[in-house]
mmCIF file of C-alpha atoms in Angstrom:
data_model
loop_
_atom_site.group_PDB
_atom_site.id
_atom_site.type_symbol
_atom_site.label_atom_id
_atom_site.label_comp_id
_atom_site.label_asym_id
_atom_site.label_seq_id
_atom_site.Cartn_x
_atom_site.Cartn_y
_atom_site.Cartn_z
ATOM 1 C CA GLU A 1 104.605 111.209 118.513
ATOM 2 C CA LEU A 2 105.521 108.556 121.020
ATOM 3 C CA PRO A 3 108.967 107.122 120.501
ATOM 4 C CA GLY A 4 110.249 110.669 120.327
ATOM 5 C CA ASN A 5 112.568 111.796 117.590
ATOM 6 C CA ARG A 6 110.897 115.170 118.808
ATOM 7 C CA LEU A 7 110.788 116.567 115.123
ATOM 8 C CA PHE A 8 106.858 115.504 114.296
ATOM 9 C CA ASP A 9 108.131 115.855 110.524
ATOM 10 C CA GLY A 10 104.064 116.761 109.792
ATOM 11 C CA ALA A 11 104.140 120.009 112.148
ATOM 12 C CA ASP A 12 105.258 122.361 108.784
ATOM 13 C CA ASN A 13 102.290 120.668 107.163
ATOM 14 C CA LEU A 14 99.643 121.243 109.994
ATOM 15 C CA ALA A 15 100.885 124.690 110.258
ATOM 16 C CA GLU A 16 100.195 125.753 106.681
ATOM 17 C CA ASN A 17 97.195 123.649 105.976
ATOM 18 C CA PRO A 18 95.353 122.242 109.611
ATOM 19 C CA HIS A 19 92.753 120.333 107.718
ATOM 20 C CA ALA A 20 93.445 116.752 107.855
ATOM 21 C CA ALA A 21 91.173 113.146 107.591
ATOM 22 C CA LEU A 22 91.141 109.909 108.925
ATOM 23 C CA LEU A 23 90.181 106.576 106.804
ATOM 24 C CA VAL A 24 89.605 103.688 109.292
ATOM 25 C CA LEU A 25 89.780 100.440 108.250
ATOM 26 C CA VAL A 26 89.010 97.463 110.159
ATOM 27 C CA PRO A 27 90.064 94.120 108.462
ATOM 28 C CA GLY A 28 87.565 91.891 107.169
ATOM 29 C CA VAL A 29 84.689 94.426 107.737
ATOM 30 C CA ARG A 30 83.988 96.325 104.167
ATOM 31 C CA GLU A 31 82.433 99.408 105.180
ATOM 32 C CA THR A 32 85.087 102.024 105.953
ATOM 33 C CA LEU A 33 84.804 105.185 108.476
ATOM 34 C CA ARG A 34 86.208 108.511 107.145
ATOM 35 C CA ILE A 35 86.620 111.396 109.571
ATOM 36 C CA GLU A 36 87.688 114.837 108.567
ATOM 37 C CA GLY A 37 87.899 118.380 110.731
ATOM 38 C CA ARG A 38 90.901 120.456 111.972
ATOM 39 C CA ALA A 39 94.085 119.278 113.396
ATOM 40 C CA HIS A 40 96.420 120.528 115.573
ATOM 41 C CA LEU A 41 99.505 119.590 117.464
ATOM 42 C CA SER A 42 98.601 119.285 121.657
ATOM 43 C CA THR A 43 101.194 118.851 124.501
ATOM 44 C CA ASP A 44 98.173 119.056 126.957
ATOM 45 C CA PRO A 45 98.919 116.948 130.222
ATOM 46 C CA GLU A 46 95.491 115.484 130.116
ATOM 47 C CA VAL A 47 95.911 114.599 126.363
ATOM 48 C CA ARG A 48 99.068 113.349 126.701
ATOM 49 C CA SER A 49 97.990 111.293 129.518
ATOM 50 C CA ALA A 50 94.866 109.871 127.586
ATOM 51 C CA THR A 51 96.751 108.548 124.948
ATOM 52 C CA ALA A 52 99.722 106.793 126.908
ATOM 53 C CA ILE A 53 100.818 102.954 125.783
ATOM 54 C CA ASP A 54 102.243 100.719 128.840
ATOM 55 C CA GLY A 55 102.486 104.019 130.823
ATOM 56 C CA ARG A 56 104.291 105.908 128.249
ATOM 57 C CA GLU A 57 102.903 109.557 127.519
ATOM 58 C CA PRO A 58 103.910 110.792 124.124
ATOM 59 C CA TRP A 59 105.740 114.049 124.221
ATOM 60 C CA GLY A 60 102.673 115.937 121.726
ATOM 61 C CA ALA A 61 99.575 114.414 120.262
ATOM 62 C CA LEU A 62 97.730 114.979 117.144
ATOM 63 C CA VAL A 63 94.345 116.406 118.002
ATOM 64 C CA LEU A 64 91.416 115.916 115.699
ATOM 65 C CA ASP A 65 88.756 118.034 116.021
ATOM 66 C CA VAL A 66 85.890 116.538 114.025
ATOM 67 C CA GLU A 67 83.799 118.171 111.967
ATOM 68 C CA ARG A 68 82.712 115.503 109.062
ATOM 69 C CA ALA A 69 82.560 112.155 109.767
ATOM 70 C CA PHE A 70 80.680 109.403 107.102
ATOM 71 C CA VAL A 71 80.387 105.777 106.816
ATOM 72 C CA HIS A 72 81.538 104.848 103.146
ATOM 73 C CA CYS A 73 79.657 101.598 101.928
ATOM 74 C CA GLY A 74 82.503 98.656 100.868
ATOM 75 C CA LYS A 75 81.692 98.192 97.252
ATOM 76 C CA SER A 76 85.372 98.970 96.295
ATOM 77 C CA LEU A 77 86.772 97.131 98.786
ATOM 78 C CA THR A 78 84.193 94.168 97.937
ATOM 79 C CA ARG A 79 85.634 94.875 94.137
ATOM 80 C CA SER A 80 88.933 95.176 95.353
ATOM 81 C CA HIS A 81 89.241 91.650 97.216
ATOM 82 C CA LEU A 82 91.280 93.798 99.601
ATOM 83 C CA TRP A 83 90.415 91.176 102.936
ATOM 84 C CA ASP A 84 90.166 87.933 100.392
ATOM 85 C CA PRO A 85 93.578 86.712 101.233
ATOM 86 C CA ASP A 86 93.312 84.173 98.043
ATOM 87 C CA SER A 87 93.424 87.257 95.735
ATOM 88 C CA TRP A 88 96.338 88.339 97.310
ATOM 89 C CA LEU A 89 99.960 87.985 95.547
ATOM 90 C CA PRO A 90 102.048 85.391 96.504
ATOM 91 C CA ALA A 91 104.758 86.563 99.236
ATOM 92 C CA GLY A 92 107.894 86.411 96.976
ATOM 93 C CA ARG A 93 105.994 88.744 94.653
ATOM 94 C CA ARG A 94 104.230 91.103 96.609
ATOM 95 C CA PRO A 95 106.389 94.555 96.269
ATOM 96 C CA ARG A 96 108.870 95.278 99.243
ATOM 97 C CA MET A 97 107.973 98.128 101.231
ATOM 98 C CA ALA A 98 111.638 98.733 101.620
ATOM 99 C CA GLY A 99 112.270 99.018 98.342
ATOM 100 C CA VAL A 100 109.903 101.999 98.030
ATOM 101 C CA LEU A 101 112.244 103.782 101.106
ATOM 102 C CA ALA A 102 115.311 102.844 99.531
ATOM 103 C CA ALA A 103 113.905 104.688 96.305
ATOM 104 C CA HIS A 104 112.882 107.661 98.612
ATOM 105 C CA LEU A 105 115.970 107.931 100.408
ATOM 106 C CA ALA A 106 118.352 107.747 97.705
ATOM 107 C CA ALA A 107 116.137 110.687 95.876
ATOM 108 C CA ASN A 108 116.576 112.576 98.639
ATOM 109 C CA ARG A 109 120.540 112.353 98.996
ATOM 110 C CA GLY A 110 122.377 114.829 98.940
ATOM 111 C CA ALA A 111 125.445 114.936 96.100
ATOM 112 C CA ASP A 112 128.411 115.587 98.886
ATOM 113 C CA GLU A 113 126.814 112.709 101.245
ATOM 114 C CA GLN A 114 129.712 110.142 101.958
ATOM 115 C CA SER A 115 127.610 107.594 103.269
ATOM 116 C CA GLU A 116 126.632 104.663 101.641
ATOM 117 C CA PRO A 117 123.382 104.451 99.973
ATOM 118 C CA ALA A 118 120.873 102.704 101.430
ATOM 119 C CA THR A 119 119.903 99.111 100.025
ATOM 120 C CA VAL A 120 116.607 97.898 100.040
ATOM 121 C CA ASP A 121 118.182 94.616 102.132
ATOM 122 C CA ARG A 122 119.506 97.521 104.803
ATOM 123 C CA VAL A 123 116.453 99.486 104.997
ATOM 124 C CA GLU A 124 114.103 95.680 105.235
ATOM 125 C CA ALA A 125 116.449 94.707 108.491
ATOM 126 C CA ASP A 126 116.553 97.817 109.894
ATOM 127 C CA LEU A 127 112.597 98.093 109.751
ATOM 128 C CA GLU A 128 112.365 94.455 111.211
ATOM 129 C CA GLU A 129 114.713 95.042 113.847
ATOM 130 C CA ALA A 130 112.501 98.948 114.459
ATOM 131 C CA TYR A 131 109.056 96.428 114.550
ATOM 132 C CA ARG A 132 110.940 94.563 117.298
ATOM 133 C CA LEU A 133 112.607 96.451 118.843
ATOM 134 C CA ARG A 134 111.471 99.594 119.106
ATOM 135 C CA LEU A 135 107.396 99.234 118.705
ATOM 136 C CA TRP A 136 106.588 101.573 121.118
#
């Protein structure tokens, strides 16, 4: 929660079910690492200090108490050609994440909202600005 809207959107889910998992993908490596355990939010100063980036500490951090870890073979990534750029759709034919987000925003708009609905181009511009100016 480094940028700090202080909402920690997943907190409700975490309170209801603290089981969490991570799938670690390394570009170019076919094998993956799956880590599972119980997660909790920590505001411990030592945890916050250990997760600082460029001297900025988050107000809270998600801690995963590892219960199991597995290395998965790379068969599915090999079959999918995920790391093979020659198999990728050309840039103009790839789905735009901004389209997915705009549809999500539209589906969650209240009928009484007065603001203009988010367009794909506006969402994409907002994403690019955030990546450029608010990465941390």
